[in-house]
C-alpha cells in the first residue's frame, strides 16, 4: 500500500469570519457585512448583503448565516466567527439563552448551515476589530439599488 503526502497545500483550512449586521431604524432597512480570512490572514471572501427590514439583532444573525454558507464552499477544517454583537456571539456559543423566538429560529438555521463535523466557535470582539465587516454592511445599506446582494 502506498501513501502520498503533498506538502505545502492545505486543502482543509481554518477560517476566521468577521460578521456585522446593521439596521437603520431598528427595525429598519438592514444589511450584513462578512469578511472571511484564511489561516494566513488573506481575505478569502467578502459579502455585502441587503436584507430588507429587520432588527439589528436579526441582521447580525443573517450575517453569520451568510458567512456560514460561504465558508461551507471553502471546505474548512474549523470556523471561528468574530462578532461585535455580544448578544449574537454568546447566544450562538450557547452561553446565553435565546429568549426571542425569531432569533431562536435564526440560530437553528445557522447551526443547520454549519458543515458537518467542522468545529465552529463564536467570539465577541470590539468594534475596531470588526471594522471591515461594518464597512461592508454600511456600504450595502447606502446602495440605492433594491437588489439583495452585491458582488463585493
XYZ file of N, CA and C in Angstrom:
456
model
N 0.839 -1.169 0.000
C 0.000 0.000 0.000
C 0.888 1.236 0.000
N 0.514 2.216 -0.805
C 1.304 3.429 -0.963
C 0.534 4.619 -0.406
N 1.236 5.529 0.210
C 0.623 6.732 0.764
C 1.350 7.949 0.208
N 0.600 8.943 -0.199
C 1.181 10.150 -0.771
C 0.804 11.338 0.099
N 1.772 12.117 0.492
C 1.532 13.332 1.256
C 2.032 14.510 0.445
N 1.145 15.464 0.213
C 1.523 16.665 -0.523
C 1.821 17.752 0.495
N 3.020 18.280 0.455
C 3.433 19.313 1.399
C 3.246 20.679 0.749
N 2.726 21.617 1.528
C 2.569 22.979 1.030
C 1.174 23.285 0.511
N 0.311 22.295 0.471
C -1.067 22.530 0.047
C -1.976 22.179 1.206
N -2.750 23.134 1.645
C -3.674 22.938 2.754
C -5.083 22.889 2.184
N -5.560 21.686 1.901
C -6.870 21.562 1.262
C -8.013 21.813 2.242
N -7.752 21.674 3.534
C -8.789 21.958 4.533
C -8.184 22.907 5.565
N -8.620 24.134 5.511
C -8.010 25.201 6.281
C -8.982 25.756 7.330
N -8.420 26.345 8.347
C -9.212 27.065 9.352
C -9.536 28.444 8.787
N -10.748 28.904 9.010
C -11.155 30.227 8.541
C -11.662 31.065 9.701
N -11.336 32.342 9.636
C -11.816 33.335 10.602
C -12.793 34.228 9.849
N -14.006 34.334 10.369
C -15.054 35.070 9.668
C -15.537 36.226 10.539
N -15.341 37.434 10.047
C -15.828 38.629 10.735
C -17.187 38.983 10.147
N -18.185 39.137 11.016
C -19.556 39.415 10.573
C -20.099 40.637 11.291
N -20.918 41.388 10.567
C -21.609 42.514 11.188
C -22.960 42.705 10.526
N -23.957 42.947 11.341
C -25.282 43.288 10.856
C -25.579 44.719 11.247
N -26.325 45.418 10.401
C -26.673 46.811 10.678
C -28.133 47.030 10.319
N -28.795 47.868 11.109
C -30.188 48.211 10.844
C -30.376 49.691 11.124
N -30.944 50.386 10.171
C -31.207 51.815 10.353
C -32.676 51.990 10.705
N -32.911 52.187 11.985
C -34.263 52.356 12.483
C -34.613 51.337 13.550
N -34.086 50.187 13.472
C -34.195 49.091 14.443
C -35.590 48.869 15.020
N -36.536 48.288 14.288
C -36.323 47.723 12.960
C -36.298 48.792 11.876
N -35.582 48.468 10.844
C -35.452 49.344 9.692
C -34.707 48.615 8.599
N -34.337 49.359 7.558
C -33.562 48.748 6.474
C -32.280 48.169 7.067
N -31.985 46.938 6.691
C -30.857 46.235 7.301
C -29.934 45.649 6.240
N -28.711 45.365 6.675
C -27.714 44.772 5.785
C -26.721 43.969 6.615
N -25.958 43.140 5.908
C -24.924 42.327 6.542
C -23.609 42.529 5.813
N -22.532 42.513 6.580
C -21.189 42.539 6.018
C -20.407 41.360 6.563
N -19.690 40.670 5.684
C -18.936 39.477 6.073
C -17.567 39.515 5.396
N -16.520 39.219 6.157
C -15.170 39.096 5.607
C -14.587 37.783 6.120
N -14.124 36.954 5.194
C -13.539 35.662 5.553
C -12.031 35.719 5.328
N -11.288 35.357 6.369
C -9.829 35.289 6.302
C -9.394 33.832 6.397
N -8.405 33.457 5.589
C -7.861 32.104 5.711
C -6.833 32.085 6.844
N -6.222 30.940 7.052
C -5.275 30.771 8.159
C -4.037 31.647 8.021
N -3.787 32.160 6.819
C -2.627 33.016 6.582
C -2.963 34.499 6.691
N -4.225 34.806 6.998
C -4.655 36.193 7.120
C -5.054 36.839 5.814
N -5.132 36.050 4.760
C -5.538 36.552 3.449
C -7.056 36.538 3.345
N -7.618 37.584 2.760
C -9.068 37.620 2.577
C -9.462 36.573 1.538
N -10.330 35.654 1.958
C -10.785 34.569 1.085
C -12.169 34.852 0.508
N -12.864 35.837 1.055
C -14.187 36.175 0.550
C -14.782 37.349 1.299
N -15.683 38.056 0.618
C -16.381 39.199 1.216
C -17.825 39.171 0.761
N -18.700 39.639 1.634
C -20.118 39.743 1.295
C -20.640 41.075 1.811
N -21.402 41.764 0.968
C -22.175 42.943 1.369
C -23.597 42.638 0.910
N -24.498 42.472 1.862
C -25.819 41.940 1.557
C -26.922 42.808 2.141
N -27.824 43.272 1.291
C -29.017 43.994 1.758
C -30.030 42.971 2.214
N -30.657 43.209 3.359
C -31.536 42.210 3.956
C -33.010 42.593 3.986
N -33.342 43.846 3.749
C -34.728 44.284 3.905
C -34.932 44.854 5.296
N -36.166 44.883 5.757
C -36.491 45.481 7.054
C -36.410 44.420 8.151
N -35.597 44.702 9.162
C -35.469 43.815 10.322
C -34.717 44.543 11.426
N -34.599 43.897 12.577
C -33.868 44.487 13.695
C -32.363 44.289 13.513
N -31.596 45.011 14.302
C -30.143 44.871 14.271
C -29.724 43.452 14.670
N -30.364 42.897 15.703
C -30.008 41.546 16.135
C -30.305 40.516 15.047
N -31.424 40.667 14.361
C -31.729 39.761 13.251
C -30.675 39.893 12.152
N -30.259 41.123 11.870
C -29.234 41.354 10.847
C -27.912 40.694 11.239
N -27.568 40.729 12.525
C -26.343 40.066 12.997
C -26.405 38.567 12.700
N -27.533 37.959 12.997
C -27.694 36.523 12.742
C -27.646 36.213 11.247
N -28.260 37.065 10.431
C -28.223 36.858 8.981
C -26.797 36.988 8.447
N -25.997 37.862 9.048
C -24.593 37.987 8.642
C -23.846 36.683 8.922
N -24.083 36.093 10.087
C -23.445 34.816 10.425
C -23.907 33.727 9.456
N -25.188 33.712 9.152
C -25.722 32.713 8.223
C -25.074 32.844 6.842
N -24.921 34.070 6.365
C -24.262 34.295 5.069
C -22.806 33.838 5.118
N -22.120 34.139 6.215
C -20.735 33.705 6.376
C -20.606 32.192 6.427
N -21.551 31.551 7.097
C -21.531 30.092 7.202
C -21.715 29.453 5.827
N -22.627 29.997 5.046
C -22.882 29.445 3.709
C -21.676 29.612 2.788
N -21.002 30.749 2.897
C -19.805 30.954 2.085
C -18.665 30.055 2.558
N -18.505 29.942 3.857
C -17.429 29.114 4.412
C -17.586 27.657 4.003
N -18.812 27.193 3.931
C -19.046 25.797 3.562
C -18.454 25.483 2.185
N -18.496 26.447 1.287
C -17.939 26.257 -0.054
C -16.412 26.127 -0.024
N -15.791 26.636 1.035
C -14.330 26.607 1.158
C -13.817 25.318 1.806
N -14.713 24.460 2.234
C -14.367 23.188 2.876
C -13.405 23.387 4.054
N -13.828 24.117 5.066
C -12.942 24.433 6.189
C -12.713 23.244 7.118
N -11.601 23.296 7.839
C -11.355 22.322 8.906
C -11.904 22.849 10.226
N -12.032 24.174 10.340
C -12.605 24.823 11.520
C -13.023 26.235 11.124
N -14.033 26.749 11.826
C -14.533 28.100 11.553
C -14.601 28.861 12.871
N -14.039 30.064 12.863
C -14.124 30.947 14.023
C -14.814 32.232 13.587
N -16.000 32.483 14.135
C -16.719 33.718 13.847
C -16.312 34.772 14.858
N -16.105 35.979 14.372
C -15.817 37.117 15.243
C -16.912 38.145 15.027
N -17.615 38.455 16.106
C -18.785 39.332 16.049
C -18.635 40.463 17.048
N -19.051 41.666 16.654
C -19.050 42.754 17.635
C -20.380 42.821 18.381
N -21.282 41.908 18.092
C -22.525 41.769 18.850
C -22.308 40.723 19.938
N -22.204 41.179 21.179
C -22.014 40.234 22.279
C -23.217 39.307 22.396
N -24.413 39.852 22.157
C -25.628 39.043 22.232
C -25.554 37.859 21.267
N -25.274 38.125 19.996
C -25.220 37.051 18.999
C -24.099 36.061 19.317
N -22.924 36.561 19.678
C -21.792 35.675 19.970
C -22.103 34.751 21.141
N -22.648 35.302 22.203
C -22.919 34.482 23.398
C -24.106 33.547 23.203
N -25.119 34.009 22.455
C -26.255 33.128 22.205
C -25.855 31.969 21.295
N -25.122 32.250 20.229
C -24.717 31.186 19.313
C -23.717 30.229 19.958
N -22.929 30.719 20.914
C -21.995 29.857 21.651
C -22.711 28.977 22.665
N -23.944 29.324 22.984
C -24.690 28.579 23.987
C -24.496 29.110 25.390
N -23.765 30.226 25.532
C -23.544 30.818 26.851
C -24.797 31.504 27.382
N -25.570 32.087 26.486
C -26.790 32.793 26.865
C -27.981 32.128 26.194
N -29.069 32.097 26.917
C -30.313 31.546 26.385
C -30.885 32.504 25.332
N -31.497 31.938 24.299
C -32.135 32.746 23.255
C -33.625 32.800 23.565
N -34.064 33.927 24.095
C -35.460 34.062 24.505
C -36.368 34.475 23.354
N -35.843 35.253 22.428
C -36.634 35.743 21.302
C -36.844 34.618 20.291
N -38.101 34.334 19.976
C -38.430 33.216 19.082
C -37.804 33.385 17.692
N -37.849 34.612 17.161
C -37.274 34.862 15.843
C -35.780 34.601 15.810
N -35.070 35.027 16.859
C -33.627 34.772 16.928
C -33.343 33.291 17.148
N -34.214 32.634 17.908
C -34.057 31.193 18.123
C -34.165 30.441 16.791
N -35.133 30.853 15.963
C -35.289 30.242 14.636
C -34.056 30.503 13.761
N -33.530 31.725 13.821
C -32.322 32.045 13.050
C -31.119 31.242 13.545
N -31.008 31.067 14.857
C -29.908 30.269 15.411
C -29.994 28.826 14.919
N -31.200 28.308 14.818
C -31.390 26.953 14.289
C -30.919 26.877 12.845
N -31.226 27.899 12.061
C -30.783 27.937 10.660
C -29.260 28.031 10.561
N -28.651 28.825 11.434
C -27.186 28.954 11.444
C -26.551 27.600 11.741
N -27.042 26.927 12.766
C -26.466 25.629 13.150
C -26.661 24.584 12.055
N -27.810 24.627 11.387
C -28.080 23.676 10.299
C -27.166 23.923 9.098
N -26.735 25.166 8.916
C -25.870 25.514 7.779
C -24.407 25.163 8.017
N -24.045 24.864 9.265
C -22.649 24.536 9.576
C -22.246 23.240 8.879
N -21.066 23.221 8.270
C -20.599 21.991 7.624
C -20.482 20.850 8.641
N -20.903 19.671 8.264
C -20.860 18.507 9.152
C -19.444 18.236 9.650
N -19.330 18.025 10.949
C -18.056 17.644 11.537
C -17.036 18.751 11.667
N -17.417 19.981 11.342
C -16.483 21.105 11.405
C -16.733 21.889 12.696
N -15.721 22.025 13.556
C -15.914 22.812 14.772
C -16.126 24.291 14.442
N -17.117 24.883 15.106
C -17.457 26.293 14.895
C -17.435 26.990 16.248
N -16.775 28.150 16.313
C -16.767 28.942 17.542
C -17.197 30.367 17.225
N -17.702 31.039 18.252
C -18.191 32.413 18.121
C -17.520 33.246 19.196
N -16.837 34.308 18.781
C -16.078 35.146 19.702
C -16.554 36.585 19.582
N -16.796 37.202 20.736
C -17.156 38.619 20.753
C -15.879 39.447 20.676
N -15.861 40.409 19.750
C -14.705 41.298 19.588
C -15.190 42.747 19.623
N -14.263 43.645 19.831
C -14.591 45.066 19.806
C -14.898 45.540 18.392
N -15.574 46.661 18.311
C -15.968 47.209 17.006
C -14.764 47.470 16.105
N -13.657 47.908 16.699
C -12.485 48.232 15.876
C -11.935 46.998 15.165
N -12.058 45.832 15.783
C -11.572 44.605 15.152
C -12.515 44.124 14.047
N -13.715 44.673 14.026
C -14.721 44.250 13.049
C -15.018 45.354 12.033
N -14.110 46.291 11.890
C -14.362 47.486 11.079
C -14.641 47.182 9.609
N -13.950 46.226 9.024
C -14.165 45.935 7.605
C -15.555 45.350 7.361
N -15.993 44.428 8.212
C -17.346 43.871 8.081
C -18.389 44.970 8.277
N -18.139 45.875 9.217
C -19.040 47.003 9.455
C -19.126 47.896 8.219
N -17.992 48.166 7.593
C -17.985 48.999 6.382
C -18.768 48.340 5.256
N -18.654 47.029 5.121
C -19.399 46.321 4.079
C -20.906 46.388 4.329
N -21.319 46.223 5.584
C -22.748 46.306 5.909
C -23.278 47.707 5.614
N -22.534 48.723 5.999
C -22.977 50.095 5.739
C -22.938 50.433 4.255
N -21.978 49.884 3.535
C -21.923 50.083 2.088
C -23.190 49.518 1.449
N -23.596 48.324 1.872
C -24.813 47.713 1.331
C -26.037 48.561 1.665
N -26.086 49.133 2.851
C -27.213 49.993 3.230
C -27.242 51.276 2.413
N -26.085 51.796 2.077
C -26.009 53.050 1.326
C -26.358 52.885 -0.146
N -26.358 51.670 -0.630
C -26.704 51.417 -2.032
C -28.189 51.705 -2.236
N -28.522 52.331 -3.337
C -29.925 52.645 -3.607
C -30.618 51.531 -4.371
N -29.839 50.617 -4.937
C -30.409 49.513 -5.702
C -31.153 48.557 -4.776
N -32.362 48.133 -5.170
C -33.119 47.223 -4.315
C -32.676 45.764 -4.418
N -31.710 45.476 -5.304
C -31.295 44.075 -5.407
C -30.674 43.627 -4.097
N -30.791 42.352 -3.805
C -30.479 41.842 -2.479
C -29.004 41.642 -2.191
N -28.201 41.423 -3.187
C -26.798 41.176 -2.882
C -25.901 41.960 -3.822
N -24.693 42.129 -3.389
C -23.723 42.843 -4.198
C -22.465 42.011 -4.261
N -21.915 41.873 -5.420
C -20.681 41.106 -5.574
C -19.493 41.952 -5.213
N -19.214 42.052 -3.966
C -18.145 42.907 -3.461
C -16.825 42.243 -3.655
